[in-house]
XYZ file of C-alpha atoms in Angstrom:
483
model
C 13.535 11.822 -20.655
C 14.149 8.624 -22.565
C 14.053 6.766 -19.674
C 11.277 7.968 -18.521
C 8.626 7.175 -21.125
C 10.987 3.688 -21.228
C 9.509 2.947 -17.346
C 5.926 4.168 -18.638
C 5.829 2.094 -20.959
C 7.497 -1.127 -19.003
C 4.665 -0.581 -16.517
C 1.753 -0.644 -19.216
C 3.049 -3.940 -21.134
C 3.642 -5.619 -17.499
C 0.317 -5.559 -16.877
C -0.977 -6.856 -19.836
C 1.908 -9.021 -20.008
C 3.266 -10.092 -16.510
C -0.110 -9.723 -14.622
C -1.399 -12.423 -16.698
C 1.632 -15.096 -15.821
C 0.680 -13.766 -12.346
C -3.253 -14.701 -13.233
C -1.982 -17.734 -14.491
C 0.057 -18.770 -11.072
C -2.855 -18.108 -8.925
C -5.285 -19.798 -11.025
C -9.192 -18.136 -10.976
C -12.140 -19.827 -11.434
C -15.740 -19.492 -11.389
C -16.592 -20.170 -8.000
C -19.263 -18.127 -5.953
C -17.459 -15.117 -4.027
C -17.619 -13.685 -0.699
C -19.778 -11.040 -2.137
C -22.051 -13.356 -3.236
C -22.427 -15.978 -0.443
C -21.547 -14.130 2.574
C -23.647 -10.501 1.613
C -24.332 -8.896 5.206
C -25.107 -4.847 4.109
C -21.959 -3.526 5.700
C -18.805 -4.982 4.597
C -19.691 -7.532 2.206
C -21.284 -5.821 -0.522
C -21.617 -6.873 -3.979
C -19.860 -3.835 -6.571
C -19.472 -3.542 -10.325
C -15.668 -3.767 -11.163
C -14.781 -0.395 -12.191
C -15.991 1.154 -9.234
C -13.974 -1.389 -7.425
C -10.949 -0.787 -9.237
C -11.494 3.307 -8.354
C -11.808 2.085 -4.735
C -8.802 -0.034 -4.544
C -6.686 2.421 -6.577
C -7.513 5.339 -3.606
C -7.433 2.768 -1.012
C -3.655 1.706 -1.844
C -2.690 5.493 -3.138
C -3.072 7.846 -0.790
C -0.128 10.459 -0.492
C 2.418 7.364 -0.522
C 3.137 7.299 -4.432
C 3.243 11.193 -4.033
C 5.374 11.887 -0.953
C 7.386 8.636 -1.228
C 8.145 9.008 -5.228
C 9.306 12.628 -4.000
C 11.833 11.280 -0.816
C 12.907 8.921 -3.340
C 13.585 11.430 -6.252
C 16.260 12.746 -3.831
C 18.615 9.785 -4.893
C 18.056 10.820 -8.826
C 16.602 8.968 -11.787
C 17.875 5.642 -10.498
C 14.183 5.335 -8.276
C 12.361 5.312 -11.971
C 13.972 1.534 -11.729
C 12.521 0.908 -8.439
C 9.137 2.521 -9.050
C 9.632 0.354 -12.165
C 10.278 -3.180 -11.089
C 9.347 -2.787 -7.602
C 5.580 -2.153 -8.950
C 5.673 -5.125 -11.740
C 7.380 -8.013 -10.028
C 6.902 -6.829 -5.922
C 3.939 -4.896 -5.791
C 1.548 -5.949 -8.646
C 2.200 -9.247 -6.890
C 2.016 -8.639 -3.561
C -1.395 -6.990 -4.019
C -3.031 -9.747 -6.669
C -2.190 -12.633 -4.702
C -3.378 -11.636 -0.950
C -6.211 -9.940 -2.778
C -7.108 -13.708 -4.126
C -6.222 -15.194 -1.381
C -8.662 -13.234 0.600
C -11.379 -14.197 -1.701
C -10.549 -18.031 -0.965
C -10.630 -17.709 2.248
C -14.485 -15.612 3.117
C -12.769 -12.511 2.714
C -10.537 -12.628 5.536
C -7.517 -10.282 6.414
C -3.890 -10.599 6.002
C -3.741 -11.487 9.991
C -5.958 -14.373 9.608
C -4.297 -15.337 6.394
C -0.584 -15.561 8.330
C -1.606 -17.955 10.672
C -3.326 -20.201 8.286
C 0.184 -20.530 6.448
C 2.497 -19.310 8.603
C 1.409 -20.920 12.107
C -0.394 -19.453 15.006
C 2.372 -17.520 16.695
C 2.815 -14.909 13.152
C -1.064 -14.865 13.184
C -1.105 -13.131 16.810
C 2.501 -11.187 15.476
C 0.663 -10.005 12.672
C -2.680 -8.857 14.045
C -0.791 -6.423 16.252
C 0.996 -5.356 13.561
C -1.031 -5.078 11.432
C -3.616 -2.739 13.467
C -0.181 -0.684 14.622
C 0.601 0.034 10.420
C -3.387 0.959 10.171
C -3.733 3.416 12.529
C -0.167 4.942 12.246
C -1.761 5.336 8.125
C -4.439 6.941 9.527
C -2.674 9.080 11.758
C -0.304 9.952 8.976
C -3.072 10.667 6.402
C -4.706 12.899 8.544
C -2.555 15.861 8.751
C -1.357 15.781 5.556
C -4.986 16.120 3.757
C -5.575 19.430 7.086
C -2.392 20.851 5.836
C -3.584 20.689 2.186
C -6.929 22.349 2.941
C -5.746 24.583 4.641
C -3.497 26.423 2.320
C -6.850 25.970 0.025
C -8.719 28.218 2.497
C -9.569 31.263 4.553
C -7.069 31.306 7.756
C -9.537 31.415 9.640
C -10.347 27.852 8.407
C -6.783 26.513 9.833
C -5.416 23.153 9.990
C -6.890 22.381 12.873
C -10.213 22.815 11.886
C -9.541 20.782 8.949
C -8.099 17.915 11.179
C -10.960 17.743 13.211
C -13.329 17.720 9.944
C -10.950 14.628 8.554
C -11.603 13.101 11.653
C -15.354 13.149 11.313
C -15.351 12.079 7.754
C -13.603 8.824 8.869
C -15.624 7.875 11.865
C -18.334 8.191 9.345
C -16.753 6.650 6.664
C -15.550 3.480 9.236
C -18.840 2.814 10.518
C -21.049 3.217 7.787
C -22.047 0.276 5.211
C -19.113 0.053 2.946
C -21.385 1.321 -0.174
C -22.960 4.193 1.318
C -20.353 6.482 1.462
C -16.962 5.259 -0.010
C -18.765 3.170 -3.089
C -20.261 6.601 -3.779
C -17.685 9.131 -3.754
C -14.878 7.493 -4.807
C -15.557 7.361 -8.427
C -15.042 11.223 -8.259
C -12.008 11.350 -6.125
C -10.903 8.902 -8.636
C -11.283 11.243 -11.684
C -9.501 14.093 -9.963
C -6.475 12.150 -8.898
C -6.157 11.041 -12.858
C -6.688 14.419 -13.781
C -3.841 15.685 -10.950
C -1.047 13.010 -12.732
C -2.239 13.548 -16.103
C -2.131 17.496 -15.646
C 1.586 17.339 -13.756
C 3.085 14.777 -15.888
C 1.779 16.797 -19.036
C 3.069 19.970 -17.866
C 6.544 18.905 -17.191
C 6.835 17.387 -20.794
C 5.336 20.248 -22.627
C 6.630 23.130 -20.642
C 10.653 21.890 -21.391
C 11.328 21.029 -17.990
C 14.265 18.314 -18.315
C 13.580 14.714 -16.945
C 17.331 13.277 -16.566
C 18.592 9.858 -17.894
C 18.496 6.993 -15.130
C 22.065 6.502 -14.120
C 22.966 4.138 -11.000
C 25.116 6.745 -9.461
C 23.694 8.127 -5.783
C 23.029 11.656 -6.481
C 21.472 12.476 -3.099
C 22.823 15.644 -1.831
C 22.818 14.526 1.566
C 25.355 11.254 0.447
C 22.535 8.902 2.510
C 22.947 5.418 1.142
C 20.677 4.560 -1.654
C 20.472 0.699 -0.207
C 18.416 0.150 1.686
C 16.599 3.613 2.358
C 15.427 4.455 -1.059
C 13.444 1.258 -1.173
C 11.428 2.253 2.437
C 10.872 5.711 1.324
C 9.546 5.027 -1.859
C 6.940 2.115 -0.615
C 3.194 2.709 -2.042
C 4.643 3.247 -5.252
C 6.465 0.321 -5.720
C 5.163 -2.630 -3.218
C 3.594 -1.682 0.320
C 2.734 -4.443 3.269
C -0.233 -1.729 3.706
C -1.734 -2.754 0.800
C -2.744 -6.422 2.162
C -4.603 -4.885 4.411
C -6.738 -2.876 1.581
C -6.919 -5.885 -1.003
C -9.216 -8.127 1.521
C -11.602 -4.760 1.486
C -12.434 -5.286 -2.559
C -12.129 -9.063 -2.128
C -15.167 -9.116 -0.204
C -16.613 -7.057 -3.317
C -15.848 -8.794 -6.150
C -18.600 -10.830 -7.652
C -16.009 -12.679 -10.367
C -12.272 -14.283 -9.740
C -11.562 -13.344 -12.934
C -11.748 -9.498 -12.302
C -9.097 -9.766 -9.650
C -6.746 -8.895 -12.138
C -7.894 -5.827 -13.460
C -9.072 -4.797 -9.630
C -5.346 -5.685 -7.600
C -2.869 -5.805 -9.929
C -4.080 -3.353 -12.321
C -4.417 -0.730 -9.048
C -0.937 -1.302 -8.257
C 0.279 -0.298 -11.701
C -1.981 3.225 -11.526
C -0.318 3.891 -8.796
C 3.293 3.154 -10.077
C 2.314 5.199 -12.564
C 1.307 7.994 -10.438
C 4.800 7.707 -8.663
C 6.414 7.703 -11.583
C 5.298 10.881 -12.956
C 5.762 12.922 -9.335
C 9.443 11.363 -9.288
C 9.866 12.710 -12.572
C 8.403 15.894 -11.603
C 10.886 16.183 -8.229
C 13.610 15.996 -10.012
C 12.618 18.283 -13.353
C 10.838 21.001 -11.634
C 13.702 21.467 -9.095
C 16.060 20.825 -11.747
C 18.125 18.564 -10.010
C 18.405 16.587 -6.381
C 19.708 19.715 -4.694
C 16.470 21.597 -5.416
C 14.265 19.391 -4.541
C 15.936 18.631 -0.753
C 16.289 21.676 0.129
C 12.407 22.553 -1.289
C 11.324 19.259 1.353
C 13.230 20.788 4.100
C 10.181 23.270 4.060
C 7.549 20.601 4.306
C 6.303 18.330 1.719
C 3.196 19.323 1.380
C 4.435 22.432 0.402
C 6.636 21.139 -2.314
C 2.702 19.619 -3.516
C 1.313 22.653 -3.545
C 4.367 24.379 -5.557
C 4.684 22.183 -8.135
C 0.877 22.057 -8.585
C 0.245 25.978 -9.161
C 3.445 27.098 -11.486
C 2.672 23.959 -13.704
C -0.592 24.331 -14.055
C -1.768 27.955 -12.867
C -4.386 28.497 -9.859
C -7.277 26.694 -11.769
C -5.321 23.657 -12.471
C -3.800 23.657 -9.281
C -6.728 23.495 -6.941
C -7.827 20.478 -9.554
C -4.616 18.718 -8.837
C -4.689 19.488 -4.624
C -8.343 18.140 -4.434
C -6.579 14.765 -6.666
C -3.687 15.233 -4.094
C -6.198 15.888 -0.856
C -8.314 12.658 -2.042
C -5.545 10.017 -1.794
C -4.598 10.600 2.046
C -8.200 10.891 2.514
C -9.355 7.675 1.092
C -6.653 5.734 2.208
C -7.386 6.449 6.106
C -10.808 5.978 5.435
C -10.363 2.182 4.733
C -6.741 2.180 6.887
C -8.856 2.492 10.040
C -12.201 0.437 8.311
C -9.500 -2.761 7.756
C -8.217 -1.748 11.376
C -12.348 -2.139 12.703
C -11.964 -5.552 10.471
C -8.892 -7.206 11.763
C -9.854 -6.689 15.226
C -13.531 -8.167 14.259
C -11.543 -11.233 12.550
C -9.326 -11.107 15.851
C -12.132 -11.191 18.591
C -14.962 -12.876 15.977
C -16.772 -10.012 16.570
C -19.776 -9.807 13.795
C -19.985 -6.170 12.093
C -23.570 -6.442 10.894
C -24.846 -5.221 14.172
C -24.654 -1.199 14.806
C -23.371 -1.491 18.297
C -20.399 -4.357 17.542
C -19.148 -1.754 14.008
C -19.246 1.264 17.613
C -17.537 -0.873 20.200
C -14.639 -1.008 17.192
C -14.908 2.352 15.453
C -14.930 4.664 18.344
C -11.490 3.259 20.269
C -9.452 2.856 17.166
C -10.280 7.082 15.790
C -9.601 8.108 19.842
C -6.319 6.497 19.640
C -5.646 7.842 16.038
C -7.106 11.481 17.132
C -4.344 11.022 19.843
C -1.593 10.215 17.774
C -2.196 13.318 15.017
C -0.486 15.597 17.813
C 2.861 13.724 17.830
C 5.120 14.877 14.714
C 3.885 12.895 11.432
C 7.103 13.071 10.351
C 8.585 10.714 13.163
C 5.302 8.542 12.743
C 6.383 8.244 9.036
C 9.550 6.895 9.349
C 8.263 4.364 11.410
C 5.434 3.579 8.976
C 7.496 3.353 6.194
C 9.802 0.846 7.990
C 6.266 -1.654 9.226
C 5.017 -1.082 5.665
C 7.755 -2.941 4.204
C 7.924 -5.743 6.801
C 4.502 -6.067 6.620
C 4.830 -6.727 2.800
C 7.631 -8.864 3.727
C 5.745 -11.218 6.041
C 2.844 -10.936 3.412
C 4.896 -12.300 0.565
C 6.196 -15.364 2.500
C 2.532 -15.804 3.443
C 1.553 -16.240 -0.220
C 4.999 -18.643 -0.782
C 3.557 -20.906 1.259
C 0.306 -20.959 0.330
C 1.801 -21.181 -3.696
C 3.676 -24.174 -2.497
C 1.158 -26.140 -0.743
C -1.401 -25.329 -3.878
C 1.892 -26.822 -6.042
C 1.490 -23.678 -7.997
C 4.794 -21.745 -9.130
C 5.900 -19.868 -5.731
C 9.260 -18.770 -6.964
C 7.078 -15.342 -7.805
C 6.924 -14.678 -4.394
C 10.015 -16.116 -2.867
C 12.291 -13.889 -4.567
C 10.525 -10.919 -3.727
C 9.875 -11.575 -0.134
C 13.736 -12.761 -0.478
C 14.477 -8.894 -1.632
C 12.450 -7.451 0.995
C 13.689 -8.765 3.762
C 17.258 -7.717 3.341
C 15.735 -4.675 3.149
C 13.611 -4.551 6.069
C 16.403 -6.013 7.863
C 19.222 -3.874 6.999
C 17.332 -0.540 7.366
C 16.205 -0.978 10.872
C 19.377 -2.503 11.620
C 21.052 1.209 10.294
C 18.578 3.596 10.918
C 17.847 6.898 13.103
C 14.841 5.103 14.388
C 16.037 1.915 14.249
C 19.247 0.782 16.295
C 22.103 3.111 14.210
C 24.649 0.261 13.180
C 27.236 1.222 10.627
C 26.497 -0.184 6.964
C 30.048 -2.509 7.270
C 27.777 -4.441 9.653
C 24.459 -3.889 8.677
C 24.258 -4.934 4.640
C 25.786 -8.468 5.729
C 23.794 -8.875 8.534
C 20.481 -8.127 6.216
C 21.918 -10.324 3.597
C 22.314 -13.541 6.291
C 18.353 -12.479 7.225
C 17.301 -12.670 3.942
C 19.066 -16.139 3.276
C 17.574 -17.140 6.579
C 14.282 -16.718 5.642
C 14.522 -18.165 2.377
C 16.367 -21.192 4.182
C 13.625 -21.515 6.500
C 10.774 -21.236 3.844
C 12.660 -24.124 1.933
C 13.257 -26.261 5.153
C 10.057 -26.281 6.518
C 7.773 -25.967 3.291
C 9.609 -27.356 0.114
C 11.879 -30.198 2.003
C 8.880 -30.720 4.105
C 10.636 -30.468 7.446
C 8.793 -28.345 9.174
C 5.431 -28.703 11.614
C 1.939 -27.190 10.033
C 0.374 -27.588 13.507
C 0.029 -24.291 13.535
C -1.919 -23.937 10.774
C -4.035 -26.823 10.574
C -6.762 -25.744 12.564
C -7.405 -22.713 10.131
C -6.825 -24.807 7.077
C -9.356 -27.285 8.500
C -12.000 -24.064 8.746
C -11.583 -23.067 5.325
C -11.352 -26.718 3.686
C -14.792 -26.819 4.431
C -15.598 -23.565 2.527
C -13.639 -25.074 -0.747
C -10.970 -22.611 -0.385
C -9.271 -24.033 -3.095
């Protein structure tokens, strides 16, 4: 248990400690936002900051930190480290610096921010993959939240039904002015997810359930390798490529630079927080790795749902399933709205008008409606492994940009070092990915890794490399005083 409160409180002091040095890197000012100078109704809406952060914070969450802090529980204590680190030096990072980024450049998304820095070619890569991870989050975080409500109700109410009433809720919720629906309810989705973490965490503490001491030993039952598959299971809780694609959402919000802190970074941290406490819980209310596999062999949404009504009784545990219901929920909301956004940014398509938001909205929720009757749990693994190489590609983005500001980019190469030996390696050894044996597969992410930090150094710090591909944007947004 020790270790436990140890990683609560590491997260706290990083962000009052280590998102400032972050702050600090980036370097805010007091220049007009997106918000401000490009207000169109829709998308670009000015918002006060804590609604914002309440936004961001179910935007990023959604059953990630829940579901992924559970799959990673399966390897023991040791993921407390991950959720730990991961969230402070990856994914507080990660999130802070595209959000910024964003901001500096009208609000644009992580596709258009690749090919400023990273050359034409990784602009088109990522705006296909980037609308791929989006909908396969919105496919994903649709039949979890049906499943959810489901158990809530009547039979007669069954999943289906619930899917197809998700399925409204985020045509509406794509298409609709930004601040109409999502500014509105999210403050109360917000409360209830606090309330879920703050109701499990405190029952496992005060009803004597044991939360065991970190140890690096692999305790998963199963013997699966905690490099690199821990680190993709357990993605929104530590850093997640989706989030890029969320940050540029609140960066066309934000009235003040200086709030980007409190919005991106200090979103990440709730939500390592959140992860940290349902890790905790796997592991303590199962007593033990064992348990808790053999409890996700029946579905994890299940597990949810257990854990929820012995800890806190049938009261507290419809509380904690509408917290649990709302993070799925309000991260495919704004997964398929930043899907409707790319592909605006892609074809310059402007969303003020009713019938250009349509010609967006209705394609991407056929092809996600689609997609729900495939198993999610096959769509999952995929996501997980595009989430990470999406943060990957996201992080050597911001190098880049950190080196050509001459700002301190060493606090994004390493971490976009880190992830892509593990991007590489997994896909290289997993079921979905091309099955090699880890003899071959840990050296062969290891030379990836060194390759992209080798080409990063090349072609940015030695200066060796061609910015013809990115000249053209950088031109566009010189004239805007990007920076």
């Amino acid at each position: 248990m020790i270790s436990f409160f140890l990683c609560l409180l590491l997260l706290v002091a990083g962000f009052f400690f280590y998102s400032r040095i972050t702050e600090k890197v980036f370097g805010p000012d007091d220049r007009e936002t997106p918000a401000l100078s490009m207000t169109d109704g829709s998308d670009y809406v000015p918002m006060g900051t804590p609604r914002i952060f309440l936004i961001q914070l179910l935007n990023i969450a959604g059953l990630g930190p829940i579901f992924g802090a559970l799959a990673g529980a399966c390897w023991g204590p040791s993921v407390f480290l991950w959720i730990t680190f991961g969230t402070l030096l990856g994914g507080g990072v990660h999130d802070y610096m595209i959000g910024m980024m964003s901001m500096r450049h009208k609000g644009a998304s992580v596709s258009e921010l690749t090919g400023s820095y990273l050359g034409t070619a990784m602009k088109q890569i990522m705006r296909v993959f980037s609308v791929v991870l989006l909908v396969l989050v919105g496919v994903t975080f649709s039949t979890g939240p049906a499943n959810l409500l489901a158990m809530l109700t009547p039979h007669v109410l069954n999943s289906r039904f619930w899917l197809a009433v998700v399925l409204i809720y985020y045509f509406i919720a794509t298409f609709v002015p930004i601040d109409k629906v999502i500014g509105k309810i999210y403050p109360f989705f917000g409360i209830c997810l606090i309330v879920m973490a703050l109701g499990v965490g405190g029952a496992i503490l005060f009803k004597g359930y044991h939360i065991p001491e970190i140890t690096l030993s692999n305790l998963h039952p199963a013997g699966t390798p905690i490099w690199p598959t821990m680190f993709i299971s357990v993605a929104c809780g530590a850093i997640s490529g989706f989030h890029a694609t969320q940050s540029p959402l609140m960066a066309r919000c934000l009235t003040n630079e200086a709030d980007g802190r409190k919005v991106f970074y200090g979103a990440m941290v709730a939500e390592g927080v959140i992860a940290l406490i349902w890790a905790a819980a796997g592991v303590a209310f199962y007593d033990g790795t064992g348990g808790l596999l053999t409890a996700l062999g029946n579905g994890q949404s299940s597990v949810v749902y257990e854990i929820c009504f012995q800890l806190l009784g049938p009261v507290g545990a419809v509380i904690a399933m509408i917290g649990v219901i709302a993070c799925p929920i309000s991260s495919a909301d704004t997964a398929y709205r930043s899907a409707r956004l790319t592909l605006a940014d892609w074809f310059k398509l402007d969303q003020k008008p009713v019938k250009n938001r349509l010609l967006l909205t209705i394609p991407l929720l056929a092809v996600g409606s689609v997609l729900t009757q495939f198993d999610v749990q096959i769509v999952w693994r995929y996501f997980s492994w595009s989430n990470q190489t999406l943060a990957m590609i996201a992080l050597w983005t911001v190098s880049v940009y950190l080196y050509r500001k001459k700002r301190f980019y060493w606090i994004t190469v390493l971490p976009a070092t880190f992830m892509s030996a593990v991007s590489c390696t997994y896909i290289l050894m997993a079921k979905e990915g091309l099955q090699i044996s880890t003899t071959i597969a840990y050296p062969i992410g290891i030379l990836f890794a060194a390759a992209c930090f080798g080409t990063f150094y090349y072609t940015s710090v030695l200066g060796k490399g061609s910015h013809a591909g990115a000249s053209a944007c950088e031109t566009e947004y010189a004239a805007a005083k990007s920076d």
